[in-house]
CSV table of C-alpha atoms in Angstrom, one decimal:
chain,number,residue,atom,x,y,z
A,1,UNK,CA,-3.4,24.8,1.1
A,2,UNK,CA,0.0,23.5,0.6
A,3,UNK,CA,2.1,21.0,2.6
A,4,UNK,CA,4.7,23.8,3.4
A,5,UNK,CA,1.3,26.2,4.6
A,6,UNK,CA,0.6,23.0,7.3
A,7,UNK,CA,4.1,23.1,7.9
A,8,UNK,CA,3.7,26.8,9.4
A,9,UNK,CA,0.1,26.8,10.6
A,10,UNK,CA,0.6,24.1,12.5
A,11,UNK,CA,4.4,24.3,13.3
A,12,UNK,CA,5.5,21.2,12.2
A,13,UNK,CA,8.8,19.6,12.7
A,14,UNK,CA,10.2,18.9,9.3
A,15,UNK,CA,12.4,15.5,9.4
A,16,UNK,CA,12.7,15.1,5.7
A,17,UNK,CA,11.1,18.2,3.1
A,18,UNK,CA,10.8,15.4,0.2
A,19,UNK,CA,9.3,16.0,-3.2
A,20,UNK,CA,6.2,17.4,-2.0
A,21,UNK,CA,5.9,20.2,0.1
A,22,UNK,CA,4.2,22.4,-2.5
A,23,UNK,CA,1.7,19.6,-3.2
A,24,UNK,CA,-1.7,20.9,-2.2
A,25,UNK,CA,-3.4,19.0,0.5
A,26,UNK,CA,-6.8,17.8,-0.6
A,27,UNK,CA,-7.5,15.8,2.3
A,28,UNK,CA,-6.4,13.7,5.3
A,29,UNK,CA,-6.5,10.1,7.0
A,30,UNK,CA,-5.5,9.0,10.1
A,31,UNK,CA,-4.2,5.2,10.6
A,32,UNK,CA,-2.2,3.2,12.1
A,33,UNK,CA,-3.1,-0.1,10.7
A,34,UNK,CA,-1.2,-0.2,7.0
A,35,UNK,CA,-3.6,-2.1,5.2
A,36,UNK,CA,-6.5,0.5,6.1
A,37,UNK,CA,-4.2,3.4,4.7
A,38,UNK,CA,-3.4,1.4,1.5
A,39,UNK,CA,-7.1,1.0,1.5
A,40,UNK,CA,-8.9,4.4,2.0
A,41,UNK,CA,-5.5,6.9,1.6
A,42,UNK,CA,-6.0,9.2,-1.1
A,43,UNK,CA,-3.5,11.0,-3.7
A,44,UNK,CA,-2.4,14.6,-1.8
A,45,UNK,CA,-3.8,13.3,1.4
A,46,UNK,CA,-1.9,14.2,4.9
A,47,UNK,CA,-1.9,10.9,6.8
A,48,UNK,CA,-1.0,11.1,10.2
A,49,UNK,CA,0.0,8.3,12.1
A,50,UNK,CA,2.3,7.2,15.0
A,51,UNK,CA,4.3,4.2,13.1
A,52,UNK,CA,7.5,5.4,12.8
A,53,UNK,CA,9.0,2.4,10.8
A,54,UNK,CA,10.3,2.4,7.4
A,55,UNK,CA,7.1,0.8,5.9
A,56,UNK,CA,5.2,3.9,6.0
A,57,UNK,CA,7.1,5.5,3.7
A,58,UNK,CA,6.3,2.9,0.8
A,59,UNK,CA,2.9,3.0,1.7
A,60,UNK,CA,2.8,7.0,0.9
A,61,UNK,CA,5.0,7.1,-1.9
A,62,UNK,CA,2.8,4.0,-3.3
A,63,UNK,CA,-0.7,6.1,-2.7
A,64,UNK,CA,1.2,9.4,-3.4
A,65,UNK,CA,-0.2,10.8,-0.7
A,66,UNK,CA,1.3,14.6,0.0
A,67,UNK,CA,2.9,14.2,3.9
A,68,UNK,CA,3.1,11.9,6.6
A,69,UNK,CA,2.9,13.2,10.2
A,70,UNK,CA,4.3,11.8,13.1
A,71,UNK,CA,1.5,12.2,16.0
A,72,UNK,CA,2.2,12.5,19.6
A,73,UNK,CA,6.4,13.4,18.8
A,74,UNK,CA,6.7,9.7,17.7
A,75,UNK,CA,10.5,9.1,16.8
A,76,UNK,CA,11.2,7.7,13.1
A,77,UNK,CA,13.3,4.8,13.0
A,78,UNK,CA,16.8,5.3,11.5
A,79,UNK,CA,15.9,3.7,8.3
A,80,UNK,CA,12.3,5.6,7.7
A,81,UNK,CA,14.2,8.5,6.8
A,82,UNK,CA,16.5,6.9,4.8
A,83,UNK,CA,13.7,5.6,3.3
A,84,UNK,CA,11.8,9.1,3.0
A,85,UNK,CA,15.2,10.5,1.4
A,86,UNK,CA,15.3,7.6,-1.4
A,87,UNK,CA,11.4,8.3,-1.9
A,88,UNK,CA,11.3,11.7,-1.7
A,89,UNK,CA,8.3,11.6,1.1
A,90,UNK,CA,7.6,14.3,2.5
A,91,UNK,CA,8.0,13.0,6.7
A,92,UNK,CA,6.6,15.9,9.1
A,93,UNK,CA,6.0,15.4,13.2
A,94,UNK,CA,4.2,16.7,15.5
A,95,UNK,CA,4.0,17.0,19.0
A,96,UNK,CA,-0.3,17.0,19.5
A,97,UNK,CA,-1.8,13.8,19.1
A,98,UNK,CA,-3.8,12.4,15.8
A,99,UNK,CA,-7.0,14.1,17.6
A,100,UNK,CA,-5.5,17.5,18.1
A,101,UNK,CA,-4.1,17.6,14.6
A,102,UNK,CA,-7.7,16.2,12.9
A,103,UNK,CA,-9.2,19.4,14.7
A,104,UNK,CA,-6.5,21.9,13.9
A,105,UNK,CA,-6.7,20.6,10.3
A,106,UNK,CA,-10.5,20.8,10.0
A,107,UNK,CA,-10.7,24.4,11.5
A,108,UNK,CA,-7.5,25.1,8.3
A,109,UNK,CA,-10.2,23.9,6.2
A,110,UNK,CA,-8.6,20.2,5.4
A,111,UNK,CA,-11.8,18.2,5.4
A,112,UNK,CA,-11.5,14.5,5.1
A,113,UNK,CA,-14.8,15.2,2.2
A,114,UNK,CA,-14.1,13.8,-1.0
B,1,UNK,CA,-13.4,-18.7,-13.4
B,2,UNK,CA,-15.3,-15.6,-13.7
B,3,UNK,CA,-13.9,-11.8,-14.4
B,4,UNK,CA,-11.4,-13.5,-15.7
B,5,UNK,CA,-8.8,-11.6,-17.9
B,6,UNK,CA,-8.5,-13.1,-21.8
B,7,UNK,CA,-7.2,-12.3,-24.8
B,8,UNK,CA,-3.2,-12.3,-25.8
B,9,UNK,CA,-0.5,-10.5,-23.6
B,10,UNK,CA,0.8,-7.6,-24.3
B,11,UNK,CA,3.1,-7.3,-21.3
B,12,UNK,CA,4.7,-10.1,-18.9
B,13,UNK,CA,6.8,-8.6,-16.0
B,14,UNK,CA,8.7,-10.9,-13.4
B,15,UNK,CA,9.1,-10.3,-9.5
B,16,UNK,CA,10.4,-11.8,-6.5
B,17,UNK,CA,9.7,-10.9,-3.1
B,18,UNK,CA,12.0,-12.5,0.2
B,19,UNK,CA,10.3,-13.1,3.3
B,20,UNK,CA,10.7,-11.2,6.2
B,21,UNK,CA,12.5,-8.4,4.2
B,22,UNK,CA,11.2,-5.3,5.7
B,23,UNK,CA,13.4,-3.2,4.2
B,24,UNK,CA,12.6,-3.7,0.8
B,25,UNK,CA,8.8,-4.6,1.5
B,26,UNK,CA,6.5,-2.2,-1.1
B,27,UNK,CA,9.6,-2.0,-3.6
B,28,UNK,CA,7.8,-4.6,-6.1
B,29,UNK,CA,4.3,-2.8,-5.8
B,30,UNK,CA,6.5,0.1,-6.4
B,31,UNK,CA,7.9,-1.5,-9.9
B,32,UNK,CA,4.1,-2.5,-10.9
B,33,UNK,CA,2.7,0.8,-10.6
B,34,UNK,CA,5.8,2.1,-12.2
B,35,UNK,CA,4.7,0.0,-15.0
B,36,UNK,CA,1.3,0.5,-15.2
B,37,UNK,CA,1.3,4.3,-15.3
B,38,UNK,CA,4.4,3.9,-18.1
B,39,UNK,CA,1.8,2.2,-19.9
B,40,UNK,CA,-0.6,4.6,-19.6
B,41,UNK,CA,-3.3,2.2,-17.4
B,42,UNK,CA,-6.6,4.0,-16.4
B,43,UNK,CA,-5.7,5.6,-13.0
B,44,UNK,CA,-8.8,3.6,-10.9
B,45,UNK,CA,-7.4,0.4,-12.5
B,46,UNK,CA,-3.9,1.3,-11.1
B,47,UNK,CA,-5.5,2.5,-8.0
B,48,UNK,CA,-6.9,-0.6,-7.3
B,49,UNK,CA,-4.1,-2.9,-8.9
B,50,UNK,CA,-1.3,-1.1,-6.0
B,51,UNK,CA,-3.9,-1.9,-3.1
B,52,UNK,CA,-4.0,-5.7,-4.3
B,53,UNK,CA,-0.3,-5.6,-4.7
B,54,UNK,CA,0.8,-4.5,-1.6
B,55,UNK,CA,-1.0,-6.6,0.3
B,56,UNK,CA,0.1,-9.9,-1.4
B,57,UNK,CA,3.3,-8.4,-1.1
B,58,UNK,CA,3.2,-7.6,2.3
B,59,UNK,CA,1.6,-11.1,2.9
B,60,UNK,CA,4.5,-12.7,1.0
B,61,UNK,CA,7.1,-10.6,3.5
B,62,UNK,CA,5.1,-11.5,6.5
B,63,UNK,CA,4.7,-15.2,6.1
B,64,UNK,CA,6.4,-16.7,2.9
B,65,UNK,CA,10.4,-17.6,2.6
B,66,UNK,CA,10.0,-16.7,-1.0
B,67,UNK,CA,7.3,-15.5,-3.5
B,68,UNK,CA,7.0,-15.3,-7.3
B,69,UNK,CA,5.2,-12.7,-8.8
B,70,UNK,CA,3.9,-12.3,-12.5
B,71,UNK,CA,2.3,-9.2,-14.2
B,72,UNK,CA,0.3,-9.5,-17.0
B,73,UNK,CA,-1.6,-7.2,-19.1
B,74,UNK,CA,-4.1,-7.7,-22.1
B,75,UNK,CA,-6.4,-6.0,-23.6
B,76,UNK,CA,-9.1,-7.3,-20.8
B,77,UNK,CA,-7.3,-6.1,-17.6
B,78,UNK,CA,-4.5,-7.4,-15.4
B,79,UNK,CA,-3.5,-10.7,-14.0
B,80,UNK,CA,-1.3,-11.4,-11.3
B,81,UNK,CA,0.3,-14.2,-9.5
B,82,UNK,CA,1.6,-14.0,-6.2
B,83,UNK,CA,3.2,-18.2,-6.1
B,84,UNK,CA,4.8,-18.0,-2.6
B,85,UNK,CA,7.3,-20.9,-0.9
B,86,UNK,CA,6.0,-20.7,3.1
B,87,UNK,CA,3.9,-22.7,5.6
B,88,UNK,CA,-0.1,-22.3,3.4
B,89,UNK,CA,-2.7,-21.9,4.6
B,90,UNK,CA,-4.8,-24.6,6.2
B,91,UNK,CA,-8.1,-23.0,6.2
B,92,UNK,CA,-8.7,-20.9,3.0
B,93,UNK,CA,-12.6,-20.2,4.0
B,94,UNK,CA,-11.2,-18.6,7.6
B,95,UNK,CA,-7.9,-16.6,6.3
B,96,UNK,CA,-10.7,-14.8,4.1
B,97,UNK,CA,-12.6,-13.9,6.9
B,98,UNK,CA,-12.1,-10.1,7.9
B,99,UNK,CA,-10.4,-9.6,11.2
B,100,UNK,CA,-8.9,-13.1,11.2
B,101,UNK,CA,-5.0,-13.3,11.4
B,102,UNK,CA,-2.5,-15.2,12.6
B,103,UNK,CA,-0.1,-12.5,12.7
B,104,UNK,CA,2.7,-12.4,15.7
B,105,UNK,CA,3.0,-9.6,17.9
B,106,UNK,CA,5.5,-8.0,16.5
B,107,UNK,CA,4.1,-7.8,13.0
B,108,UNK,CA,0.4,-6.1,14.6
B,109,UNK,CA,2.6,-3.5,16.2
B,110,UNK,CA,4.1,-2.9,12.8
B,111,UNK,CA,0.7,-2.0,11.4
B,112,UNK,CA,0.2,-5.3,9.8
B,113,UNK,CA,-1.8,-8.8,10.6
B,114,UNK,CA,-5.3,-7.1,11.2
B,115,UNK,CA,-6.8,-9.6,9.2
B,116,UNK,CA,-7.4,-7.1,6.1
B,117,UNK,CA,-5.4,-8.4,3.6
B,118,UNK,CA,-6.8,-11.3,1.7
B,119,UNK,CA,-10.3,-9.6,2.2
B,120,UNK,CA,-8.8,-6.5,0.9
B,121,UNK,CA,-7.4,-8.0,-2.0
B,122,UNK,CA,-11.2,-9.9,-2.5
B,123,UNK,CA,-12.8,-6.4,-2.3
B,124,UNK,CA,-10.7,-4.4,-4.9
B,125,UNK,CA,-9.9,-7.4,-7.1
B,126,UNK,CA,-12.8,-8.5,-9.9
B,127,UNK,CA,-12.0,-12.2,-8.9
B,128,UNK,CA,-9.4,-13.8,-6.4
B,129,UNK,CA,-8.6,-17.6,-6.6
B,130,UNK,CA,-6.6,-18.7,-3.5
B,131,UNK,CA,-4.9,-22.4,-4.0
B,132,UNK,CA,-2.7,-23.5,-1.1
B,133,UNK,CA,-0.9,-26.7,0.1
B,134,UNK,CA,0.0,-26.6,4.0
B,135,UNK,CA,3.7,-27.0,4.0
B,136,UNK,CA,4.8,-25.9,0.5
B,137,UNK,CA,3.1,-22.3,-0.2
B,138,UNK,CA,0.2,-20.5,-1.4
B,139,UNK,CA,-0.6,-19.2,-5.1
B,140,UNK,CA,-3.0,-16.2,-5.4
B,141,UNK,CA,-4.4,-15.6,-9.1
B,142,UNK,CA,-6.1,-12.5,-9.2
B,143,UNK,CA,-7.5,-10.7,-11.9
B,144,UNK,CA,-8.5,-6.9,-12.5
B,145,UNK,CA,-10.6,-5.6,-15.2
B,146,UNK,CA,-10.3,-2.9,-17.4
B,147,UNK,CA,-13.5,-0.7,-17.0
B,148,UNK,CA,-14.6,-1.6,-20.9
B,149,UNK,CA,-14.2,-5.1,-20.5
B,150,UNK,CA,-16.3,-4.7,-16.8
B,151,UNK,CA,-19.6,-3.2,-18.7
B,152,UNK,CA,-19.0,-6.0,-21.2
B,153,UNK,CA,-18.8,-8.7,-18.4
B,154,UNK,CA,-21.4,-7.4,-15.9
């Protein structure tokens, strides 16, 4: 499944399409401590999270991981998507929380297996 | 020291990160992996060298004024040198306890100060060396094998 096949199964809000919506999405991590993502995110993981500030962005370009999501309609900051543009992250929200999106993207076949 | 890196250089980078700088926070982790995967570094070893970098960085933006930062490269592995200007650290034994912070409310609600870095960094590192003088800064010396030079050391 690609980033742009989330995008419609789950209708997705996209705030910035990046370099990366045709990345396939291998897996997923949810986290909203920054030092746990840098940790246990994966290259072509979705990460979804409710940090909307512009340090996310350097943390998924750094891990290359394939989209962020904004959980629960969480507003970006001005600068993340300046940031996402200069990266070329993929930024994506949503209006379900983490939970909802973990189930929706398990039943899509997104397991967080490695 | 041991899992220690040895052997001549083959590449020295400079960095410098500015506390409380937000907006640029990542950009030097950014340059190292940039580096590494320019010179074709095993991917784990980057892998593991952007998760150590980040968080001194980030540790550098959260609490430093200023922070030096060397990359080096043998044949052995990596070594780098996060040498920061800021308050220290007064007790090196507790700020590597997991879950320890002293991190103000408003960086916690940024995602940082959970008490993960300097463990973190211990973790994915082969050795960490934390010096620090209360007052004047802290120097982190850490050192990441190669995985041929790891079978040789273990």
């Amino acid at each position: 499944m690609r980033v742009r096949d989330l995008v419609t199964e789950l209708g997705l809000e996209v705030i910035h399409e990046g370099d990366h919506m045709d990345d396939p999405v291998e897996g997923g991590y949810v986290g909203d401590l920054l030092s746990d993502v840098i940790a246990s995110g994966r290259r072509n993981d979705v990460w979804l999270t409710i940090q909307s500030h512009e340090n996310i962005i350097a943390v998924a370009s750094l891990k290359d991981l394939a989209a962020i999501v904004l959980a629960k309609s969480t507003t970006p900051h001005d600068e993340t998507i300046l940031h996402a543009q200069r990266e070329g992250v993929t930024l994506l929200r949503s209006n379900l929380t983490s939970y909802q999106l973990v189930a929706r993207l398990a039943a899509l076949g997104v397991s967080g297996d490695r | 020291m041991a899992a220690s890196t040895h052997g001549p250089v083959l590449f020295r980078r400079s960095f410098k990160v500015v506390g409380s700088d937000f907006l640029n926070a990542g950009s030097v982790s950014k340059d190292i992996k940039k580096a590494l995967k320019q010179l074709n570094v095993d991917a784990e070893v980057i892998w593991r060298a952007l998760i150590v970098s980040y968080e001194a960085e980030m540790n550098a933006v959260l609490y430093a004024h200023e922070c030096d930062i060397t990359l080096e490269i043998s044949h052995s592995g990596i070594h780098l040198v996060f040498d920061d200007r800021g308050p220290g650290i007064p007790d090196i034994a507790l700020a590597m306890t997991e879950g320890f912070s002293t991190a103000t409310r408003e960086m916690r609600e940024r995602g940082f100060g959970a008490g993960l870095g300097l463990p973190n960094i211990k973790k994915t590192s082969d050795s960490l060396e934390v010096t620090s003088t209360v007052g004047k800064g802290t120097r982190l010396d850490i050192h990441i094998l190669f995985p041929q030079a790891q079978s040789k050391a273990a």
